[in-house]
Structures are given as structure tokens and as C-alpha cells.
């Protein structure tokens, strides 16, 4: 133990803590900045103690997931974001991780390629109401229902990144109705009293949509009905349609890259973590199986035709009721009695006062009811 202490003391004595640039150096004074000095030496800037600690946490993330609810309370927002970014790169980002880490001050969120479900995204949307950019691409467990809650709670959302796989493309197509402007019926004494916030909703703040493999029909629909939304903008010194494009809207930008710049990449290649087994069909190809494509196509067609089927069912019911009214003598009697202001009970009570007893158990047919109605009036 004494030998170890002596070694550390000797090392500290050899350490030059004098930052005076007047001493002789191998470099000219113009190259004394840390960045240029690091480039000249061919070495990167040494990681901070916080980065090293986060690397240790990332390598042992599977052991603390169950306790994130308790320990994440003490973390500042950027540390929570870094842990979420490491978890995503380790294929461990799920509801149990993202929900306790979500912070009210977050302005970006990258859950692309993760196992986050609708429940997780809904909880995050309720917490992170100031999100301006979100990446949900390649998320197979997210549907339009959670995206609807997202645009409802995050009023500052400007950039949405989606698609990247067949299921995510399908979700993006289902979300197109959420992007179109929609007005609610409001009742006021005059139009001047109406507030634009009260009568309009559906992602009014959204300006940038990153959807790499958007289909032609969806692109035309957005261009026609949502001209405020720019799809897949390209980097340009002149901007896009006269607007400055944020970095989050470029397809090559990874939203959470900034938070893991100082983290050793070996952190998300940690030993001892085994990915979930993937079926040979899905692992050999990025495309879904033919049966799955047919299933998704059927579900999409079924959802598209559901309103028409409901309308046809209502028309068929009305037609059946009308035919029954026209063909059934009993129905004619009921209608005639209702039009004359006398119900069936009135006919029966009239017949009783006329001397017809219940003990005789008379059975009135539809024709009898019609005849009684005419006789009564």
C-alpha cells in the first residue's frame, strides 16, 4: 500500500501544472489552443470524468434499469439524455428506460430503432411538452394513436422524422390525417371573439417532415393540403424554399449524437449483452415477408373502407325499415294509430269499455287494429 502511494506521489511531482506559455514549446504560439494542439499531436481531447462515469453506467445499464425510477431523479436533463442515447445504441431503449428518464426541459428526442411502444411515447409526450424535434423512424411498436397524443401535447414540435422500415412507413401514412389542418366548430357572438388556438389543431407548428421513402401519393397530398410542411429538405446555402433548415431536419443528422460525442464507442459495444434472437427471415432481409405485406395491406384497406361499410349498413337498415313499413299491415296500423294520436292501448281500452272482456282472450290481428282505428275515428 505504501509502495502504491509513493508511486502516485512521484507521478504527481513529475506532472507539469504550469500553464505559462512562455516556456519553450515544440509549437508556435498560434498553435497553443487545445483544439489545434490536439490535432497536431494526433490525439483527441481526454474525456472528462463525467464522460467516463457515463461510460461505466452505459456498460452496466442492464443492471440499473429496474432502479431508474429512483436514481434518475438526481440526474440533470443532459445526463438523462446521454443515458437514453447510450441505451438506444445498445438496443436497450424501451418503455422501462425512456419513461423514467424523460425530462420536462427536453427539446429533442431520438427513439429511432427502439422498442418503445405507444404507451411509452404517450407518457413521454405528456412529460416533454417542449419537444421541437423527434425521431420515431424504424419503430415497429409505435402507431398513429401515440403520434396523435404527441402532436396534441407538444405544441412546439417542428421536425418529425419517421419511416425507415415497412411498418414505420405504414404508421407514417396513417398519420397524414394528423398533419392536415382541422378546424373545430366554435360558437361565439361574433367571429372577432374566436381565438385561433381554440378552433385549430393537428400539428400546427410542424414544418419539417423527414420521411426518406415517402410514396408519391402521400407526397402529393402533403404538397396540396399541407404546403407549410417541407418534406426531406436538402442542405443548401440558400435554405429550403427561402427558409433556414434546422440541422434536425437533415436526414443524415442523428438527433442525439451531440450527447455522446465524448463517450467511448465501446460503451454500446459492451461485452455481456446479448441481443434478442431474430428470426432468419427478418435477419437476412430488411423487407418484411410477403405474408406480412399482404396483412398490412389488408389492414390498411380495411381501415380505409370502414366508413363506407358503415354508411352502407345504415342505408341498408333504413331500406329494410322502409320496406317493412310498406309491406307489413301491422306496421301500417301502428303508423296510422300514431298519426291519429291514438296508441294501441287506446284501442284496447276502448274495446274493453265497449263490452269486450279480457277473459275471452281476444287476439287482435293487424287487420283488426286497422279496422278498429277507422271505426274509432
Short mmCIF file of C-alpha atoms in Angstrom, two decimals, residues 161-362:
data_model
loop_
_atom_site.label_atom_id
_atom_site.label_comp_id
_atom_site.label_asym_id
_atom_site.label_seq_id
_atom_site.Cartn_x
_atom_site.Cartn_y
_atom_site.Cartn_z
CA UNK A 161 -38.66 12.01 -38.55
CA UNK A 162 -40.39 8.76 -39.48
CA UNK A 163 -40.30 5.81 -41.88
CA UNK A 164 -37.23 3.70 -42.44
CA UNK A 165 -38.98 0.31 -42.38
CA UNK A 166 -42.27 -1.05 -43.79
CA UNK A 167 -44.19 -0.85 -40.53
CA UNK A 168 -42.96 2.65 -39.77
CA UNK A 169 -43.87 3.70 -43.32
CA UNK A 170 -47.39 2.35 -42.72
CA UNK A 171 -47.63 4.31 -39.47
CA UNK A 172 -46.49 7.45 -41.27
CA UNK A 173 -49.23 7.03 -43.89
CA UNK A 174 -51.81 6.63 -41.14
CA UNK A 175 -50.55 9.85 -39.53
CA UNK A 176 -51.12 12.03 -42.58
CA UNK A 177 -54.59 12.99 -41.37
CA UNK A 178 -52.99 14.29 -38.17
CA UNK A 179 -50.83 16.69 -40.15
CA UNK A 180 -53.65 18.24 -42.15
CA UNK A 181 -55.16 21.40 -40.65
CA UNK A 182 -58.51 20.87 -38.97
CA UNK A 183 -60.95 23.42 -37.61
CA UNK A 184 -63.44 22.87 -34.81
CA UNK A 185 -66.92 24.34 -34.70
CA UNK A 186 -66.99 27.11 -32.10
CA UNK A 187 -69.99 29.20 -31.08
CA UNK A 188 -69.37 32.86 -30.28
CA UNK A 189 -71.36 36.07 -30.56
CA UNK A 190 -69.03 37.31 -33.31
CA UNK A 191 -66.12 35.97 -35.33
CA UNK A 192 -63.80 38.51 -33.71
CA UNK A 193 -64.14 36.68 -30.39
CA UNK A 194 -62.84 33.42 -31.80
CA UNK A 195 -59.28 32.51 -30.87
CA UNK A 196 -57.13 30.74 -33.45
CA UNK A 197 -55.84 28.40 -30.74
CA UNK A 198 -59.37 27.35 -29.88
CA UNK A 199 -60.58 26.49 -33.35
CA UNK A 200 -57.49 24.91 -34.90
CA UNK A 201 -55.40 21.88 -34.04
CA UNK A 202 -53.46 18.98 -35.65
CA UNK A 203 -49.73 19.81 -35.54
CA UNK A 204 -49.95 23.49 -36.47
CA UNK A 205 -46.27 24.06 -35.59
CA UNK A 206 -44.87 21.19 -37.71
CA UNK A 207 -42.69 22.49 -40.54
CA UNK A 208 -40.26 19.68 -41.44
CA UNK A 209 -41.03 16.04 -42.22
CA UNK A 210 -38.15 13.61 -42.76
CA UNK A 211 -39.54 10.51 -44.47
CA UNK A 212 -36.86 9.04 -46.78
CA UNK A 213 -39.08 6.60 -48.72
CA UNK A 214 -42.29 8.59 -48.86
CA UNK A 215 -44.69 7.34 -51.52
CA UNK A 216 -45.86 9.55 -54.36
CA UNK A 217 -49.49 9.79 -53.20
CA UNK A 218 -48.51 10.90 -49.70
CA UNK A 219 -46.08 13.46 -51.09
CA UNK A 220 -48.75 14.92 -53.39
CA UNK A 221 -51.27 15.04 -50.55
CA UNK A 222 -48.85 16.92 -48.30
CA UNK A 223 -47.95 19.35 -51.08
CA UNK A 224 -51.64 20.05 -51.76
CA UNK A 225 -53.18 20.09 -48.29
CA UNK A 226 -50.16 20.89 -46.07
CA UNK A 227 -47.95 23.32 -48.02
CA UNK A 228 -46.43 24.58 -44.76
CA UNK A 229 -44.66 21.23 -44.25
CA UNK A 230 -41.42 20.70 -46.17
CA UNK A 231 -40.57 17.07 -46.89
CA UNK A 232 -36.97 15.78 -46.94
CA UNK A 233 -35.17 19.13 -47.28
CA UNK A 234 -31.70 19.11 -48.80
CA UNK A 235 -28.72 21.06 -47.44
CA UNK A 236 -28.30 24.32 -49.32
CA UNK A 237 -26.57 27.65 -48.61
CA UNK A 238 -29.79 29.36 -49.70
CA UNK A 239 -32.05 27.37 -47.41
CA UNK A 240 -35.15 25.48 -48.49
CA UNK A 241 -37.98 27.47 -50.07
CA UNK A 242 -36.48 30.58 -48.56
CA UNK A 243 -36.39 29.15 -45.03
CA UNK A 244 -33.38 28.23 -42.93
CA UNK A 245 -33.37 24.48 -42.43
CA UNK A 246 -32.53 23.29 -38.90
CA UNK A 247 -29.95 20.56 -38.55
CA UNK A 248 -32.60 18.23 -37.12
CA UNK A 249 -34.40 18.24 -40.48
CA UNK A 250 -31.48 16.79 -42.46
CA UNK A 251 -31.74 13.01 -43.00
CA UNK A 252 -28.06 12.43 -42.20
CA UNK A 253 -28.28 14.12 -38.80
CA UNK A 254 -28.56 11.92 -35.72
CA UNK A 255 -30.50 13.85 -33.11
CA UNK A 256 -28.74 12.53 -30.02
CA UNK A 257 -25.20 12.43 -31.44
CA UNK A 258 -24.25 15.62 -29.62
CA UNK A 259 -24.80 13.98 -26.24
CA UNK A 260 -22.45 11.03 -26.82
CA UNK A 261 -19.54 12.78 -28.52
CA UNK A 262 -17.28 12.32 -25.50
CA UNK A 263 -18.45 8.78 -24.73
CA UNK A 264 -16.21 5.92 -25.82
CA UNK A 265 -17.98 3.95 -28.61
CA UNK A 266 -17.03 0.74 -26.83
CA UNK A 267 -19.74 1.63 -24.32
CA UNK A 268 -22.53 0.49 -26.64
CA UNK A 269 -20.48 -2.49 -27.75
CA UNK A 270 -20.14 -3.72 -24.17
CA UNK A 271 -19.48 -7.38 -23.53
CA UNK A 272 -22.02 -9.49 -21.77
CA UNK A 273 -25.06 -8.03 -23.54
CA UNK A 274 -26.85 -10.38 -25.89
CA UNK A 275 -29.32 -9.13 -28.43
CA UNK A 276 -32.70 -10.76 -28.67
CA UNK A 277 -32.76 -13.59 -31.21
CA UNK A 278 -34.06 -12.55 -34.59
CA UNK A 279 -35.84 -14.88 -36.94
CA UNK A 280 -33.81 -15.89 -40.03
CA UNK A 281 -36.31 -14.29 -42.38
CA UNK A 282 -36.09 -10.86 -40.77
CA UNK A 283 -32.35 -11.02 -40.14
CA UNK A 284 -31.49 -11.87 -43.74
CA UNK A 285 -33.51 -9.06 -45.24
CA UNK A 286 -34.74 -5.66 -44.21
CA UNK A 287 -38.02 -6.27 -46.03
CA UNK A 288 -41.00 -7.95 -44.40
CA UNK A 289 -42.21 -11.32 -45.54
CA UNK A 290 -44.79 -11.50 -48.32
CA UNK A 291 -47.47 -12.67 -45.89
CA UNK A 292 -46.80 -9.71 -43.59
CA UNK A 293 -47.00 -7.29 -46.53
CA UNK A 294 -50.38 -8.75 -47.51
CA UNK A 295 -51.56 -8.49 -43.90
CA UNK A 296 -50.55 -4.83 -43.62
CA UNK A 297 -52.16 -4.07 -46.99
CA UNK A 298 -55.39 -5.75 -45.86
CA UNK A 299 -55.40 -3.83 -42.57
CA UNK A 300 -54.82 -0.54 -44.40
CA UNK A 301 -57.58 -1.30 -46.94
CA UNK A 302 -59.95 -2.42 -44.19
CA UNK A 303 -59.38 0.81 -42.25
CA UNK A 304 -59.89 2.86 -45.41
CA UNK A 305 -63.18 1.15 -46.31
CA UNK A 306 -64.59 1.04 -42.77
CA UNK A 307 -66.52 4.36 -43.09
CA UNK A 308 -68.02 3.24 -46.40
CA UNK A 309 -69.13 -0.08 -44.92
CA UNK A 310 -70.75 1.71 -42.01
CA UNK A 311 -72.57 4.05 -44.39
CA UNK A 312 -73.81 1.12 -46.49
CA UNK A 313 -75.00 -0.66 -43.35
CA UNK A 314 -77.01 2.39 -42.29
CA UNK A 315 -78.53 2.70 -45.75
CA UNK A 316 -79.43 -0.99 -45.77
CA UNK A 317 -81.07 -0.67 -42.34
CA UNK A 318 -83.13 2.33 -43.45
CA UNK A 319 -84.15 0.49 -46.63
CA UNK A 320 -85.21 -2.56 -44.62
CA UNK A 321 -87.24 -0.42 -42.23
CA UNK A 322 -88.91 1.34 -45.13
CA UNK A 323 -89.80 -1.94 -46.85
CA UNK A 324 -91.15 -3.34 -43.60
CA UNK A 325 -93.32 -0.26 -43.16
CA UNK A 326 -94.62 -0.60 -46.71
CA UNK A 327 -95.25 -4.36 -46.70
CA UNK A 328 -96.37 -5.08 -43.12
CA UNK A 329 -100.00 -4.49 -42.21
CA UNK A 330 -99.06 -4.38 -38.54
CA UNK A 331 -96.61 -1.58 -39.20
CA UNK A 332 -99.25 0.32 -41.17
CA UNK A 333 -101.63 0.00 -38.25
CA UNK A 334 -99.06 1.32 -35.80
CA UNK A 335 -98.21 4.26 -38.05
CA UNK A 336 -101.86 5.04 -38.64
CA UNK A 337 -102.59 4.90 -34.93
CA UNK A 338 -99.67 7.18 -34.13
CA UNK A 339 -100.74 9.66 -36.79
CA UNK A 340 -104.25 9.80 -35.39
CA UNK A 341 -102.90 10.39 -31.91
CA UNK A 342 -104.20 7.12 -30.50
CA UNK A 343 -101.94 4.25 -29.46
CA UNK A 344 -102.59 0.55 -29.26
CA UNK A 345 -103.53 0.85 -25.59
CA UNK A 346 -106.29 3.29 -26.52
CA UNK A 347 -107.78 0.76 -28.91
CA UNK A 348 -107.65 -1.97 -26.30
CA UNK A 349 -109.17 0.20 -23.57
CA UNK A 350 -111.91 1.31 -25.97
CA UNK A 351 -112.74 -2.27 -26.78
CA UNK A 352 -112.92 -3.12 -23.07
CA UNK A 353 -115.34 -0.22 -22.39
CA UNK A 354 -117.40 -1.47 -25.33
CA UNK A 355 -118.00 -4.77 -23.58
CA UNK A 356 -115.15 -6.93 -24.81
CA UNK A 357 -113.72 -8.82 -21.81
CA UNK A 358 -110.17 -9.94 -21.30
CA UNK A 359 -111.33 -13.30 -20.12
CA UNK A 360 -112.34 -14.15 -23.66
CA UNK A 361 -108.68 -13.62 -24.69
CA UNK A 362 -109.36 -11.85 -27.96
#
